[in-house]
Coordinates of C-alpha atoms in Angstrom, one line a residue:
L1 CA 136.7 -133.3 135.2
R2 CA 138.3 -130.0 136.2
S3 CA 136.2 -127.6 138.2
P4 CA 135.5 -124.2 136.6
A5 CA 137.9 -122.6 139.0
A6 CA 140.7 -125.0 138.0
R7 CA 140.3 -124.3 134.2
P8 CA 142.8 -121.8 132.8
P9 CA 141.3 -118.5 131.7
L10 CA 140.2 -118.4 128.1
A11 CA 142.0 -115.2 127.1
P12 CA 145.6 -116.4 127.7
V13 CA 144.9 -119.6 125.9
L14 CA 143.5 -117.8 122.9
L15 CA 146.6 -115.5 122.9
D16 CA 148.9 -118.5 123.0
V17 CA 147.0 -120.0 120.0
V18 CA 147.3 -116.7 118.1
L19 CA 151.0 -116.5 118.8
V20 CA 151.7 -120.0 117.6
V21 CA 149.6 -119.5 114.4
A22 CA 151.6 -116.3 113.7
F23 CA 154.9 -118.1 114.3
L24 CA 153.9 -120.9 111.9
A25 CA 152.7 -118.4 109.3
L26 CA 156.1 -116.7 109.5
T27 CA 157.7 -120.1 109.1
F28 CA 155.7 -120.9 106.0
L29 CA 156.5 -117.5 104.4
L30 CA 160.2 -117.8 105.1
G31 CA 160.2 -121.1 103.1
A32 CA 158.2 -119.7 100.2
F33 CA 161.0 -118.9 97.8
P34 CA 161.9 -120.1 94.3
L35 CA 163.8 -123.4 94.0
K36 CA 167.6 -122.8 94.5
D37 CA 169.2 -126.1 95.4
T38 CA 170.6 -127.8 92.3
D39 CA 170.8 -131.2 94.2
F40 CA 167.1 -131.3 93.7
W41 CA 167.5 -132.5 90.1
W42 CA 169.7 -135.6 90.8
H43 CA 167.4 -136.6 93.7
L44 CA 164.5 -136.2 91.3
R45 CA 166.2 -138.2 88.5
T46 CA 167.1 -141.0 91.0
G47 CA 163.5 -141.1 92.3
D48 CA 162.2 -141.4 88.7
L49 CA 164.6 -144.3 88.0
I50 CA 163.5 -146.1 91.2
R51 CA 159.9 -145.8 90.3
Q52 CA 160.5 -146.9 86.7
T53 CA 162.7 -149.9 87.5
G54 CA 161.4 -150.9 90.9
Q55 CA 165.0 -151.1 92.2
V56 CA 167.2 -148.8 94.3
P57 CA 170.5 -148.2 92.5
H58 CA 173.6 -149.8 94.0
T59 CA 176.2 -148.1 91.8
D60 CA 177.0 -144.5 91.1
L61 CA 175.0 -143.4 88.1
Y62 CA 176.3 -139.8 87.8
T63 CA 180.0 -139.4 88.5
F64 CA 181.6 -140.2 85.2
T65 CA 185.1 -140.4 86.7
V66 CA 184.1 -143.5 88.7
P67 CA 181.6 -145.4 86.6
D68 CA 179.8 -148.3 88.4
H69 CA 181.4 -147.3 91.7
P70 CA 179.4 -148.9 94.7
W71 CA 176.8 -146.4 96.0
I72 CA 174.6 -146.8 99.1
D73 CA 171.6 -144.5 98.3
L74 CA 170.6 -143.3 101.7
H75 CA 167.9 -141.0 100.3
W76 CA 165.9 -143.5 98.2
A77 CA 162.6 -143.1 100.1
Y78 CA 162.8 -139.3 99.9
Q79 CA 163.6 -139.5 96.2
V80 CA 160.6 -141.7 95.5
A81 CA 158.4 -139.3 97.3
L82 CA 160.0 -136.4 95.4
S83 CA 159.4 -138.0 92.1
W84 CA 155.8 -138.8 92.9
G85 CA 155.2 -135.3 94.1
F86 CA 156.9 -133.7 91.1
A87 CA 154.8 -135.7 88.7
R88 CA 151.6 -134.5 90.3
S89 CA 152.2 -130.9 91.4
G90 CA 155.6 -129.8 90.0
V91 CA 158.1 -127.6 91.8
V92 CA 155.4 -125.3 93.2
G93 CA 153.6 -128.2 94.9
L94 CA 156.9 -129.5 96.4
N95 CA 157.8 -126.1 97.7
L96 CA 154.5 -125.8 99.4
A97 CA 154.8 -129.3 100.8
K98 CA 158.3 -128.4 102.1
C99 CA 156.8 -125.4 103.9
A100 CA 154.0 -127.5 105.4
I101 CA 156.3 -130.2 106.6
T102 CA 158.6 -127.6 108.3
C103 CA 155.5 -126.0 109.9
V104 CA 154.4 -129.4 111.3
A105 CA 157.9 -130.0 112.7
L106 CA 158.1 -126.6 114.3
L107 CA 154.6 -126.9 115.7
L108 CA 155.7 -130.1 117.5
L109 CA 158.8 -128.4 118.8
V110 CA 157.2 -125.2 120.1
T111 CA 154.3 -127.1 121.7
T112 CA 156.4 -129.8 123.2
R113 CA 157.0 -128.0 126.4
R114 CA 156.2 -128.2 130.1
R115 CA 153.0 -126.6 131.2
D116 CA 154.8 -124.0 133.2
W117 CA 156.9 -122.7 130.3
P118 CA 155.2 -119.6 128.8
V119 CA 154.5 -119.9 125.1
W120 CA 155.6 -116.4 124.2
V121 CA 159.0 -117.0 125.8
M122 CA 159.5 -120.2 123.8
L123 CA 158.5 -118.5 120.6
L124 CA 160.8 -115.5 121.2
S125 CA 163.6 -117.9 121.9
W126 CA 162.9 -119.8 118.7
L127 CA 163.0 -116.7 116.5
P128 CA 166.8 -116.6 115.9
A129 CA 166.8 -120.3 115.0
L130 CA 163.9 -119.8 112.7
L131 CA 165.7 -117.0 110.9
V132 CA 168.7 -119.3 110.4
L133 CA 166.5 -122.1 109.3
G134 CA 164.8 -119.8 106.7
G135 CA 168.1 -119.6 104.8
R136 CA 168.3 -123.4 104.6
M137 CA 164.6 -124.3 103.9
Y138 CA 165.2 -126.0 100.6
V139 CA 163.4 -129.0 99.0
R140 CA 166.0 -131.4 100.5
P141 CA 165.9 -134.5 102.6
E142 CA 167.0 -132.5 105.6
T143 CA 163.4 -131.3 105.8
L144 CA 162.4 -134.8 106.8
T145 CA 165.2 -135.0 109.3
L146 CA 163.8 -131.9 111.0
L147 CA 160.4 -133.6 111.2
Y148 CA 161.9 -136.8 112.6
L149 CA 163.8 -134.9 115.2
A150 CA 160.7 -133.1 116.3
I151 CA 158.7 -136.3 116.6
D152 CA 161.5 -137.9 118.7
L153 CA 161.7 -134.9 121.0
A154 CA 158.0 -134.8 121.4
I155 CA 158.0 -138.5 122.4
F156 CA 160.8 -138.1 124.9
L157 CA 159.0 -135.3 126.7
H158 CA 155.7 -137.2 127.0
W159 CA 157.0 -140.8 127.4
D160 CA 157.3 -140.5 131.2
R161 CA 153.5 -140.6 131.6
H162 CA 152.8 -142.4 128.3
P163 CA 155.5 -145.0 127.7
A164 CA 153.7 -146.6 124.8
L165 CA 154.7 -143.6 122.7
A166 CA 158.2 -145.0 122.7
L167 CA 157.0 -147.8 120.4
L168 CA 156.7 -145.1 117.7
L169 CA 160.5 -144.6 117.8
P170 CA 161.4 -147.7 115.7
L171 CA 158.9 -146.6 113.0
V172 CA 160.4 -143.1 112.9
Q173 CA 163.9 -144.6 112.7
V174 CA 163.0 -146.9 109.8
A175 CA 161.6 -144.0 107.8
W176 CA 164.7 -141.8 108.8
V177 CA 167.3 -144.4 107.9
N178 CA 165.8 -144.7 104.4
S179 CA 165.4 -141.1 103.6
Q180 CA 168.4 -139.0 105.1
G181 CA 171.9 -139.6 106.2
L182 CA 171.5 -137.8 109.6
F183 CA 169.5 -140.8 110.9
V184 CA 172.4 -141.4 113.4
L185 CA 170.9 -138.5 115.5
G186 CA 168.0 -140.8 116.4
P187 CA 170.0 -143.3 118.5
I188 CA 172.1 -140.4 119.9
L189 CA 169.0 -138.6 121.1
L190 CA 167.5 -141.8 122.5
S191 CA 170.7 -142.5 124.4
F192 CA 170.5 -139.0 126.1
A193 CA 166.9 -139.5 126.9
L194 CA 167.6 -142.9 128.5
I195 CA 170.4 -141.4 130.6
D196 CA 168.1 -138.6 131.7
A197 CA 165.4 -141.2 132.7
L198 CA 168.0 -143.3 134.6
L199 CA 169.3 -140.4 136.6
R200 CA 165.9 -139.3 137.9
S201 CA 165.0 -140.0 141.4
G202 CA 163.3 -143.4 141.8
S203 CA 164.1 -144.4 138.3
L204 CA 164.7 -148.0 139.3
S205 CA 161.8 -148.4 141.8
P206 CA 159.4 -151.3 141.4
G207 CA 156.7 -149.0 140.0
R208 CA 158.9 -148.1 137.1
R209 CA 159.5 -151.7 135.9
R210 CA 156.6 -151.6 133.4
W211 CA 157.9 -148.3 132.0
W212 CA 161.4 -149.7 131.5
R213 CA 160.0 -152.9 129.8
I214 CA 158.1 -150.9 127.2
V215 CA 161.0 -148.4 126.6
G216 CA 163.5 -151.2 126.6
L217 CA 161.5 -153.0 123.9
A218 CA 161.4 -149.8 121.8
T219 CA 165.1 -149.3 122.3
F220 CA 165.9 -152.8 121.2
L221 CA 163.7 -152.5 118.1

């Protein structure tokens, strides 16, 4: 247990919490706009068909100039979730869910930091990116990609002391590869994280063997 003298003062911690909550509230509000993206409807229709037939389509159902053309539906899991959500809460519910998922992703990103990084500096640095993201915060599968990216980055920051977190990476990748086409970013980020771990001092010392075994297993999976 920390001694009372070693514990951080309560006021700065509360200020950090208030700043993060305000940042997330701004994120939510930026995403609360009427449905604009017309791709929503063919994703929804495909999700309805998958739920009705129990099968993922393998041919193009919509482009009349190439009937029965082979089609790999990379978004089928997202489309099933979209269909299920629409049936229960409509567009309004899906819009709110989109805002909530984006907030969770950004919460992971802004709190995934080293302890010596001031929260207010991180949030200030994030504001330009947040404003750009606000113009793209549609009900689209990219919302899930943002969440998967945030989870991966959170794991990479903490896996040095908690290597078992790496075993979550295959689960994230399975979800990602079945819901959005940018799943290739997962292995790319993992490669950079492994290079970073390898270049650190003492990375191949005997004490790191257990770490490499766990992370190596996760990488293989």
